[in-house]
Amino acid sequence: MNIRKNQARLSRAEKRRFVNALLTLKRNGTYEEFVTLHSTFFLSDQDAGSRVGHRSPSFLPWHRRMLIEFEKALQTVDRRVTLPYWDWTQDRSPASSLWAPDFLGGTGRDLDGQVMDGPFAYGSGNWELKVKIDENPFLRRQLGLSPRAPELPTKAEVESVLAIDEYDTEPWNSTCATGFRNHLEGWRGPNVHNRVHLWVGGQMATGVSPNDPAFWLHHAFVDKLWAQWQRRHPRSRYLPAESTDQVRGFRATLPPWNDVTPADLIDHRRHYFFDTDFFPFRGREDGAANADGRGGDGRGGDEDAA
Amino acid sequence: MPQVTRRRALLAAAGVVSTLSALGVANSTALADPEPRTGARGADAGAGADGFDEVFQGRRIQGVRTAPDASAARKGGHSGHSGHGAAGGQDHSGHATEGWSVRIDGRDLHLMRNADGTWVSVVNHYETFDSPLAAARAAVVDLKGAQLLPLQTGGAR
Ligand SMILES: [Cu+2]
Ligand SMILES: [Cu+2]
């Protein structure tokens, strides 16, 4: 059983296993396939054309499938590993343990943005970028330094987006003035998902964002917010029900896999659980402690109860 | 490792593998004019509506309007970022669209236009800018001195 945990609650050993699995995928070339997969879609998804992974209703199911595939790849290395999520409404500082040398490493240096510590520093010899938009082979970050994203989204901002009842709306792109998906993605409203990419900076803000392993922890949390929204709006459905010539409906297959639809991905519990799914009666702060698979009725904790 | 092989095959079938060029020398069609006209036009905001050529934080940024890109306008040919740094011509709804070619130190900066008329670049792909000039300046800041590489995408669908 896959249980995705809050990164802040991982043990040292869990962090080490996750990092080792990443480094193994990097070494055997698998990691690059995921960077390329994401970039290929990200750079061609557009408002007035076909769009599957971004600025479209399938933003959430498409990333959910990609994360499932990536988690499976990590598990070919170490089957105990699952994707941790980064709750940036809580862990909001460059001083957070997330950015410590024993986990993701910290921000980049002034000179060129290069990350200098941790397992993903170029100097470690284990993290040379291959799928690049510029010549530098090293990971860059600028935690909290973008003038356009000085702070990560707050709990209140996320709440305002989780309160939106309708999943998505016409014209199903980055210009939708209403709808949960476009507000969560961040093209409108308080800017949630997109802003986190900017806050991390470096490759995370570019068309080749998965080069930074922070990508996976960020998206695991965005994915969790989708599940929280579903619990809050049990009557709301994925929209559009039917495909248009540019976006995918509920039962349309998603490329590049073409063997999965939003319908297949609508309930995360068919694929994995979140640590918070198991402790419905505990508060949100401590509710996710060391989930070990015990307990829980599978209905999920309503951690976002108003 | 069967899973890896299967995924590779899957991605290959979808045309996803190796579509981004990881190596290579930049398309070195440096513009003929060796003398950047420092700041002159880019300084006035409004800014660079007809093109720009300035030195910003030590990097030369140039932008010229181009004819709408024929390949991007081709029905079904959704190459969000065209292979030559020219963006535009992507509005399939029939509006006349403008194209732009933007460079930093002679290297193509890939731009994409949003439906609301704003722009994103490959360097800042999660935020929008009001103009190609604003996108170019933001890219200079965030590249922190790095030189762009040519980008090859497409064939994914
Ligand atoms: Cu994405
Ligand atoms: Cu993202």
Short mmCIF file of C-alpha atoms and ligand atoms in Angstrom, two decimals:
data_model
loop_
_atom_site.label_atom_id
_atom_site.label_comp_id
_atom_site.label_asym_id
_atom_site.label_seq_id
_atom_site.Cartn_x
_atom_site.Cartn_y
_atom_site.Cartn_z
CA MET A 1 0.00 0.00 0.00
CA ASN A 2 1.36 3.36 -1.03
CA ILE A 3 1.03 6.05 1.58
CA ARG A 4 2.28 9.48 0.66
CA LYS A 5 3.58 11.38 3.64
CA ASN A 6 4.17 14.97 4.51
CA GLN A 7 7.88 15.56 3.87
CA ALA A 8 8.22 17.32 7.23
CA ARG A 9 7.42 14.05 8.97
CA LEU A 10 9.82 11.79 7.13
CA SER A 11 12.43 10.06 9.22
CA ARG A 12 16.08 10.45 8.33
CA ALA A 13 16.04 6.96 6.87
CA GLU A 14 12.99 7.74 4.75
CA LYS A 15 14.64 10.85 3.37
CA ARG A 16 17.77 8.89 2.61
CA ARG A 17 15.84 6.21 0.73
CA PHE A 18 13.91 8.77 -1.29
CA VAL A 19 17.10 10.62 -2.23
CA ASN A 20 18.88 7.40 -3.12
CA ALA A 21 16.02 6.34 -5.37
CA LEU A 22 16.17 9.71 -7.15
CA LEU A 23 19.91 9.43 -7.64
CA THR A 24 19.52 5.92 -9.04
CA LEU A 25 16.91 7.05 -11.57
CA LYS A 26 19.21 9.90 -12.50
CA ARG A 27 22.10 7.51 -13.02
CA ASN A 28 20.17 5.06 -15.18
CA GLY A 29 18.59 7.71 -17.38
CA THR A 30 15.01 7.21 -16.27
CA TYR A 31 14.87 10.61 -14.61
CA GLU A 32 15.57 12.37 -17.90
CA GLU A 33 12.64 10.62 -19.52
CA PHE A 34 10.31 12.24 -17.03
CA VAL A 35 11.83 15.69 -17.50
CA THR A 36 11.42 15.29 -21.24
CA LEU A 37 7.90 13.96 -20.97
CA HIS A 38 6.82 16.91 -18.87
CA SER A 39 8.60 19.52 -20.97
CA THR A 40 7.27 18.20 -24.22
CA PHE A 41 3.74 18.77 -23.04
CA PHE A 42 4.40 21.91 -21.06
CA LEU A 43 6.03 23.66 -23.99
CA SER A 44 3.24 22.81 -26.39
CA ASP A 45 0.12 23.00 -24.22
CA GLN A 46 -1.49 26.24 -25.32
CA ASP A 47 -4.62 28.25 -24.80
CA ALA A 48 -5.78 28.11 -28.37
CA GLY A 49 -4.62 24.64 -29.29
CA SER A 50 -4.47 21.15 -27.91
CA ARG A 51 -3.65 21.22 -24.19
CA VAL A 52 -3.49 18.27 -21.88
CA GLY A 53 -1.01 18.76 -19.06
CA HIS A 54 -1.44 22.45 -18.35
CA ARG A 55 -3.88 25.32 -18.66
CA SER A 56 -6.64 22.80 -19.19
CA PRO A 57 -9.10 20.69 -17.17
CA SER A 58 -6.83 17.65 -17.35
CA PHE A 59 -4.02 19.53 -15.57
CA LEU A 60 -4.84 17.58 -12.39
CA PRO A 61 -5.42 14.05 -13.72
CA TRP A 62 -2.50 14.36 -16.16
CA HIS A 63 -0.06 15.26 -13.39
CA ARG A 64 -1.58 12.59 -11.14
CA ARG A 65 -0.77 9.96 -13.74
CA MET A 66 2.73 11.29 -14.26
CA LEU A 67 3.35 11.20 -10.50
CA ILE A 68 2.04 7.64 -10.30
CA GLU A 69 4.46 6.63 -13.05
CA PHE A 70 7.31 8.40 -11.34
CA GLU A 71 6.50 6.81 -8.00
CA LYS A 72 6.50 3.40 -9.69
CA ALA A 73 9.90 4.16 -11.14
CA LEU A 74 11.20 5.10 -7.69
CA GLN A 75 9.82 1.83 -6.39
CA THR A 76 11.75 -0.18 -8.95
CA VAL A 77 14.76 1.05 -6.98
CA ASP A 78 13.30 0.76 -3.49
CA ARG A 79 9.77 -0.47 -3.07
CA ARG A 80 9.36 1.24 0.30
CA VAL A 81 9.65 4.69 -1.25
CA THR A 82 6.58 6.81 -1.92
CA LEU A 83 6.34 10.42 -3.03
CA PRO A 84 6.41 12.84 -0.11
CA TYR A 85 4.36 16.00 -0.38
CA TRP A 86 5.45 19.51 0.53
CA ASP A 87 2.77 21.49 2.31
CA TRP A 88 4.09 24.94 1.48
CA THR A 89 1.29 26.57 3.48
CA GLN A 90 3.16 25.18 6.51
CA ASP A 91 6.80 24.88 5.49
CA ARG A 92 7.21 28.33 4.02
CA SER A 93 10.80 29.24 4.65
CA PRO A 94 14.12 28.69 2.87
CA ALA A 95 15.26 27.56 6.35
CA SER A 96 12.77 24.67 6.37
CA SER A 97 14.21 21.19 6.84
CA LEU A 98 13.04 20.46 3.29
CA TRP A 99 16.01 22.51 2.06
CA ALA A 100 18.58 21.02 4.42
CA PRO A 101 21.69 19.29 3.06
CA ASP A 102 20.31 15.86 4.00
CA PHE A 103 17.28 16.33 1.80
CA LEU A 104 16.86 18.68 -1.16
CA GLY A 105 19.70 21.05 -0.42
CA GLY A 106 19.26 24.79 -0.24
CA THR A 107 19.00 27.89 -2.34
CA GLY A 108 21.50 28.87 -5.02
CA ARG A 109 24.48 31.16 -4.63
CA ASP A 110 24.32 34.76 -5.81
CA LEU A 111 26.83 34.47 -8.60
CA ASP A 112 24.98 32.10 -10.91
CA GLY A 113 22.13 30.63 -8.89
CA GLN A 114 23.94 27.33 -8.47
CA VAL A 115 22.78 25.07 -5.64
CA MET A 116 25.91 24.33 -3.63
CA ASP A 117 24.84 21.85 -1.00
CA GLY A 118 22.87 18.64 -0.67
CA PRO A 119 22.60 15.62 -2.96
CA PHE A 120 21.48 17.64 -6.00
CA ALA A 121 24.33 20.10 -6.03
CA TYR A 122 26.34 19.78 -9.23
CA GLY A 123 29.47 19.45 -7.15
CA SER A 124 28.15 16.20 -5.68
CA GLY A 125 28.79 14.63 -9.06
CA ASN A 126 25.37 13.00 -9.11
CA TRP A 127 23.10 15.64 -10.56
CA GLU A 128 24.18 16.91 -13.94
CA LEU A 129 21.27 18.34 -15.92
CA LYS A 130 20.77 16.82 -19.35
CA VAL A 131 17.43 18.21 -20.51
CA LYS A 132 18.24 21.88 -20.49
CA ILE A 133 17.21 25.23 -21.86
CA ASP A 134 20.59 26.82 -21.18
CA GLU A 135 24.18 25.70 -21.21
CA ASN A 136 24.76 25.42 -17.50
CA PRO A 137 24.68 21.82 -16.26
CA PHE A 138 23.87 22.67 -12.66
CA LEU A 139 20.65 23.00 -10.69
CA ARG A 140 19.71 26.60 -9.91
CA ARG A 141 17.40 27.92 -7.21
CA GLN A 142 16.43 31.31 -5.85
CA LEU A 143 14.25 30.44 -2.88
CA GLY A 144 11.92 33.32 -2.15
CA LEU A 145 13.91 35.76 -4.25
CA SER A 146 11.55 36.29 -7.15
CA PRO A 147 10.14 39.79 -6.77
CA ARG A 148 6.95 38.39 -8.22
CA ALA A 149 6.64 35.59 -5.67
CA PRO A 150 8.15 36.75 -2.38
CA GLU A 151 5.85 34.53 -0.35
CA LEU A 152 4.41 31.08 -0.85
CA PRO A 153 0.61 30.79 -1.03
CA THR A 154 -0.98 31.01 2.40
CA LYS A 155 -3.53 28.74 3.97
CA ALA A 156 -6.16 31.45 3.59
CA GLU A 157 -5.41 31.77 -0.11
CA VAL A 158 -5.62 28.03 -0.58
CA GLU A 159 -8.88 28.02 1.37
CA SER A 160 -10.35 30.60 -0.97
CA VAL A 161 -9.54 28.37 -3.92
CA LEU A 162 -10.77 25.17 -2.26
CA ALA A 163 -14.08 26.96 -1.70
CA ILE A 164 -14.77 27.24 -5.41
CA ASP A 165 -17.57 24.86 -6.26
CA GLU A 166 -17.21 24.39 -9.98
CA TYR A 167 -14.30 22.27 -11.21
CA ASP A 168 -13.61 24.15 -14.42
CA THR A 169 -15.37 26.25 -17.00
CA GLU A 170 -15.23 27.50 -20.55
CA PRO A 171 -13.04 28.31 -22.36
CA TRP A 172 -11.12 25.64 -20.40
CA ASN A 173 -7.78 27.43 -20.57
CA SER A 174 -5.60 29.89 -18.64
CA THR A 175 -8.13 32.71 -18.96
CA CYS A 176 -11.03 31.15 -17.04
CA ALA A 177 -12.16 33.80 -14.56
CA THR A 178 -13.86 31.20 -12.40
CA GLY A 179 -13.37 27.53 -11.66
CA PHE A 180 -11.29 25.56 -9.19
CA ARG A 181 -8.76 24.24 -11.69
CA ASN A 182 -7.55 27.54 -13.15
CA HIS A 183 -7.37 29.10 -9.70
CA LEU A 184 -5.44 26.16 -8.29
CA GLU A 185 -3.15 26.09 -11.31
CA GLY A 186 -2.63 29.79 -10.71
CA TRP A 187 -3.31 31.68 -13.91
CA ARG A 188 -6.09 33.55 -12.09
CA GLY A 189 -6.87 34.36 -8.47
CA PRO A 190 -4.27 34.29 -5.68
CA ASN A 191 -1.92 32.21 -7.85
CA VAL A 192 -1.36 28.93 -6.08
CA HIS A 193 0.50 26.25 -8.06
CA ASN A 194 2.36 28.53 -10.47
CA ARG A 195 3.59 30.75 -7.68
CA VAL A 196 5.36 27.89 -5.92
CA HIS A 197 7.35 27.26 -9.10
CA LEU A 198 8.37 30.93 -9.09
CA TRP A 199 9.19 30.96 -5.40
CA VAL A 200 11.66 28.10 -5.82
CA GLY A 201 13.07 29.72 -8.96
CA GLY A 202 15.88 28.41 -11.12
CA GLN A 203 14.84 25.47 -13.29
CA MET A 204 11.67 25.07 -11.21
CA ALA A 205 10.31 28.21 -12.89
CA THR A 206 11.23 27.13 -16.41
CA GLY A 207 9.96 24.81 -19.10
CA VAL A 208 12.20 22.07 -17.69
CA SER A 209 11.00 22.25 -14.10
CA PRO A 210 11.26 18.56 -13.09
CA ASN A 211 15.04 18.94 -13.15
CA ASP A 212 14.53 20.10 -9.57
CA PRO A 213 13.32 17.20 -7.40
CA ALA A 214 11.23 19.78 -5.52
CA PHE A 215 8.90 19.47 -8.49
CA TRP A 216 7.62 16.09 -7.29
CA LEU A 217 6.98 17.19 -3.71
CA HIS A 218 5.18 20.30 -4.90
CA HIS A 219 2.97 18.41 -7.30
CA ALA A 220 2.23 15.71 -4.75
CA PHE A 221 0.74 18.49 -2.60
CA VAL A 222 -1.20 20.05 -5.49
CA ASP A 223 -2.56 16.57 -6.12
CA LYS A 224 -3.57 16.32 -2.47
CA LEU A 225 -5.37 19.66 -2.68
CA TRP A 226 -7.44 18.23 -5.50
CA ALA A 227 -8.46 15.35 -3.22
CA GLN A 228 -9.33 17.80 -0.44
CA TRP A 229 -11.45 19.82 -2.83
CA GLN A 230 -13.30 16.67 -3.88
CA ARG A 231 -14.20 15.84 -0.30
CA ARG A 232 -15.44 19.35 0.18
CA HIS A 233 -17.56 19.38 -2.94
CA PRO A 234 -18.98 15.87 -3.23
CA ARG A 235 -21.45 16.95 -5.85
CA SER A 236 -18.96 18.66 -8.10
CA ARG A 237 -17.78 16.69 -11.08
CA TYR A 238 -14.83 16.80 -13.41
CA LEU A 239 -15.66 19.07 -16.33
CA PRO A 240 -16.06 19.02 -19.23
CA ALA A 241 -17.92 15.73 -19.40
CA GLU A 242 -17.30 15.57 -23.12
CA SER A 243 -14.11 16.45 -24.94
CA THR A 244 -13.86 19.53 -27.10
CA ASP A 245 -11.48 19.72 -30.05
CA GLN A 246 -8.82 21.07 -27.67
CA VAL A 247 -9.39 19.61 -24.20
CA ARG A 248 -10.11 16.20 -22.74
CA GLY A 249 -13.45 15.14 -21.31
CA PHE A 250 -14.06 12.80 -18.40
CA ARG A 251 -13.68 9.61 -20.41
CA ALA A 252 -11.09 10.73 -22.92
CA THR A 253 -7.69 9.06 -22.90
CA LEU A 254 -4.72 11.15 -21.87
CA PRO A 255 -1.53 11.15 -23.92
CA PRO A 256 1.19 10.05 -23.92
CA TRP A 257 -0.09 7.00 -22.06
CA ASN A 258 -3.38 6.73 -23.94
CA ASP A 259 -4.54 4.00 -21.60
CA VAL A 260 -5.94 6.19 -18.87
CA THR A 261 -8.77 8.72 -18.56
CA PRO A 262 -9.67 11.38 -16.00
CA ALA A 263 -12.36 8.94 -14.81
CA ASP A 264 -9.70 6.36 -13.98
CA LEU A 265 -7.77 8.93 -11.95
CA ILE A 266 -10.58 10.70 -10.18
CA ASP A 267 -10.18 8.78 -6.91
CA HIS A 268 -6.60 8.77 -5.67
CA ARG A 269 -7.38 5.92 -3.25
CA ARG A 270 -7.46 3.51 -6.16
CA HIS A 271 -3.75 4.24 -6.50
CA TYR A 272 -2.35 5.47 -3.17
CA PHE A 273 -3.30 7.14 0.07
CA PHE A 274 -2.22 10.27 1.86
CA ASP A 275 -1.11 9.97 5.45
CA THR A 276 -4.01 12.23 6.37
CA ASP A 277 -6.53 9.83 4.84
CA PHE A 278 -6.27 7.55 7.85
CA PHE A 279 -6.89 9.73 10.84
CA PRO A 280 -10.23 11.41 10.35
CA PHE A 281 -10.66 12.42 13.98
CA ARG A 282 -7.40 14.17 14.59
CA GLY A 283 -6.61 17.77 13.97
CA ARG A 284 -4.87 18.85 10.85
CA GLU A 285 -1.64 19.70 12.56
CA ASP A 286 -0.94 16.32 14.04
CA GLY A 287 -3.30 14.19 12.05
CA ALA A 288 -0.73 12.79 9.74
CA ALA A 289 1.77 11.33 12.15
CA ASN A 290 3.68 8.29 10.99
CA ALA A 291 0.90 6.71 9.01
CA ASP A 292 1.71 3.06 8.91
CA GLY A 293 -1.36 1.73 7.27
CA ARG A 294 -3.25 1.00 10.44
CA GLY A 295 -6.70 2.24 11.09
CA GLY A 296 -8.81 4.48 9.02
CA ASP A 297 -12.00 3.68 7.27
CA GLY A 298 -10.84 4.82 3.90
CA ARG A 299 -13.21 7.72 3.83
CA GLY A 300 -10.46 10.17 4.46
CA GLY A 301 -9.94 12.72 7.15
CA ASP A 302 -11.73 15.95 6.55
CA GLU A 303 -8.73 18.00 7.39
CA ASP A 304 -10.09 20.94 5.55
CA ALA A 305 -13.29 21.14 7.54
CA ALA A 306 -14.36 24.73 7.71
CA MET B 1 14.19 -3.57 -16.16
CA PRO B 2 11.00 -4.27 -18.04
CA GLN B 3 9.07 -1.31 -16.70
CA VAL B 4 11.63 1.15 -17.79
CA THR B 5 11.80 -0.44 -21.19
CA ARG B 6 8.06 -0.41 -21.51
CA ARG B 7 7.85 3.23 -20.59
CA ARG B 8 10.62 4.12 -22.94
CA ALA B 9 8.79 2.34 -25.71
CA LEU B 10 5.62 4.11 -24.78
CA LEU B 11 7.23 7.48 -24.78
CA ALA B 12 9.07 6.73 -27.98
CA ALA B 13 5.80 5.76 -29.60
CA ALA B 14 4.37 9.04 -28.47
CA GLY B 15 7.36 10.83 -29.92
CA VAL B 16 8.37 12.12 -26.55
CA VAL B 17 11.85 10.75 -26.19
CA SER B 18 14.68 12.92 -27.34
CA THR B 19 12.57 15.77 -28.50
CA LEU B 20 14.42 18.24 -26.38
CA SER B 21 17.88 18.83 -27.53
CA ALA B 22 20.17 18.31 -24.61
CA LEU B 23 23.29 19.31 -26.37
CA GLY B 24 24.46 21.26 -29.27
CA VAL B 25 25.64 24.65 -30.13
CA ALA B 26 23.21 27.45 -30.36
CA ASN B 27 21.77 28.40 -33.62
CA SER B 28 24.41 31.02 -34.07
CA THR B 29 22.68 33.28 -36.48
CA ALA B 30 23.84 36.29 -34.60
CA LEU B 31 22.19 39.31 -36.06
CA ALA B 32 24.26 41.28 -38.48
CA ASP B 33 24.30 44.47 -36.52
CA PRO B 34 27.23 44.18 -34.12
CA GLU B 35 26.49 47.41 -32.34
CA PRO B 36 23.66 47.14 -29.90
CA ARG B 37 21.79 50.36 -29.55
CA THR B 38 22.02 50.45 -25.85
CA GLY B 39 18.83 51.03 -24.10
CA ALA B 40 17.55 53.45 -26.64
CA ARG B 41 14.24 51.88 -27.47
CA GLY B 42 13.74 49.48 -24.66
CA ALA B 43 13.91 52.26 -22.16
CA ASP B 44 10.67 53.80 -23.15
CA ALA B 45 8.08 51.53 -21.75
CA GLY B 46 5.16 50.91 -23.83
CA ALA B 47 7.77 49.35 -24.72
CA GLY B 48 9.28 47.67 -27.63
CA ALA B 49 5.91 47.37 -29.28
CA ASP B 50 7.56 47.39 -32.67
CA GLY B 51 10.73 45.65 -31.72
CA PHE B 52 13.58 46.30 -29.34
CA ASP B 53 17.33 46.06 -29.17
CA GLU B 54 18.98 46.93 -25.90
CA VAL B 55 21.55 45.86 -23.40
CA PHE B 56 19.87 44.84 -20.20
CA GLN B 57 22.01 43.87 -17.22
CA GLY B 58 24.89 43.24 -19.55
CA ARG B 59 23.01 41.02 -21.97
CA ARG B 60 21.89 42.05 -25.41
CA ILE B 61 18.19 41.48 -25.93
CA GLN B 62 16.57 41.86 -29.30
CA GLY B 63 13.05 41.38 -30.44
CA VAL B 64 11.54 41.72 -33.88
CA ARG B 65 8.09 41.17 -35.14
CA THR B 66 7.91 38.42 -37.68
CA ALA B 67 5.23 37.21 -39.99
CA PRO B 68 2.90 34.76 -38.32
CA ASP B 69 4.72 31.47 -38.31
CA ALA B 70 3.35 29.35 -41.10
CA SER B 71 4.13 26.04 -39.48
CA ALA B 72 2.44 26.99 -36.25
CA ALA B 73 -0.59 28.21 -38.10
CA ARG B 74 -0.89 24.92 -39.90
CA LYS B 75 -4.05 23.25 -38.74
CA GLY B 76 -3.26 20.68 -36.13
CA GLY B 77 0.37 21.61 -35.94
CA HIS B 78 0.47 22.66 -32.36
CA SER B 79 4.01 23.59 -31.74
CA GLY B 80 3.64 25.95 -28.86
CA HIS B 81 7.21 26.98 -29.06
CA SER B 82 8.37 26.92 -32.61
CA GLY B 83 11.79 25.66 -33.42
CA HIS B 84 13.19 29.02 -34.32
CA GLY B 85 12.25 31.22 -31.51
CA ALA B 86 9.42 32.79 -33.41
CA ALA B 87 6.22 32.83 -31.47
CA GLY B 88 2.81 33.73 -32.63
CA GLY B 89 0.48 32.63 -35.32
CA GLN B 90 -0.89 30.23 -32.77
CA ASP B 91 -4.34 31.55 -32.40
CA HIS B 92 -6.39 29.08 -34.30
CA SER B 93 -9.60 30.94 -33.83
CA GLY B 94 -8.99 33.03 -36.85
CA HIS B 95 -7.63 36.23 -35.40
CA ALA B 96 -4.69 37.67 -37.18
CA THR B 97 -1.78 36.94 -34.91
CA GLU B 98 1.54 38.58 -34.60
CA GLY B 99 4.78 36.72 -34.39
CA TRP B 100 7.91 37.63 -32.53
CA SER B 101 11.47 36.49 -32.60
CA VAL B 102 13.32 37.30 -29.42
CA ARG B 103 16.99 36.72 -28.69
CA ILE B 104 19.34 37.03 -25.76
CA ASP B 105 22.95 37.44 -26.84
CA GLY B 106 21.90 36.11 -30.21
CA ARG B 107 20.25 32.97 -28.85
CA ASP B 108 16.56 32.32 -29.37
CA LEU B 109 14.31 32.83 -26.38
CA HIS B 110 11.17 30.82 -26.95
CA LEU B 111 7.95 32.66 -26.35
CA MET B 112 4.36 31.58 -26.34
CA ARG B 113 1.33 33.81 -26.44
CA ASN B 114 -1.59 33.36 -24.09
CA ALA B 115 -5.21 33.78 -25.05
CA ASP B 116 -5.40 37.05 -23.12
CA GLY B 117 -2.54 38.52 -25.14
CA THR B 118 0.14 38.08 -22.48
CA TRP B 119 3.33 36.09 -22.98
CA VAL B 120 5.28 33.31 -21.31
CA SER B 121 8.86 32.34 -22.14
CA VAL B 122 10.66 29.06 -21.74
CA VAL B 123 12.70 30.60 -18.92
CA ASN B 124 9.66 31.89 -17.05
CA HIS B 125 7.04 29.37 -18.00
CA TYR B 126 4.76 29.71 -14.99
CA GLU B 127 4.09 33.43 -15.22
CA THR B 128 2.89 35.84 -17.81
CA PHE B 129 4.29 39.09 -19.14
CA ASP B 130 2.64 41.98 -20.88
CA SER B 131 5.13 42.12 -23.72
CA PRO B 132 7.96 40.20 -25.34
CA LEU B 133 10.33 42.85 -23.96
CA ALA B 134 9.16 42.26 -20.40
CA ALA B 135 9.57 38.51 -20.91
CA ALA B 136 13.08 38.99 -22.30
CA ARG B 137 14.17 41.15 -19.37
CA ALA B 138 12.78 38.68 -16.84
CA ALA B 139 14.63 35.88 -18.60
CA VAL B 140 17.90 37.79 -18.39
CA VAL B 141 17.45 38.19 -14.65
CA ASP B 142 16.59 34.56 -14.04
CA LEU B 143 19.22 33.06 -16.33
CA LYS B 144 21.86 34.61 -14.10
CA GLY B 145 24.36 34.71 -16.90
CA ALA B 146 23.55 31.38 -18.55
CA GLN B 147 23.44 31.17 -22.34
CA LEU B 148 20.31 29.75 -23.93
CA LEU B 149 20.36 26.51 -25.87
CA PRO B 150 18.24 25.83 -28.93
CA LEU B 151 15.13 23.95 -28.05
CA GLN B 152 13.48 21.24 -30.03
CA THR B 153 10.03 20.15 -29.11
CA GLY B 154 7.12 18.84 -30.97
CA GLY B 155 5.88 15.61 -32.33
CA ALA B 156 4.33 14.82 -28.99
CA ARG B 157 0.85 14.46 -30.29
CU CU C 1 3.39 20.43 -15.19
CU CU C 2 3.73 22.51 -11.73
#
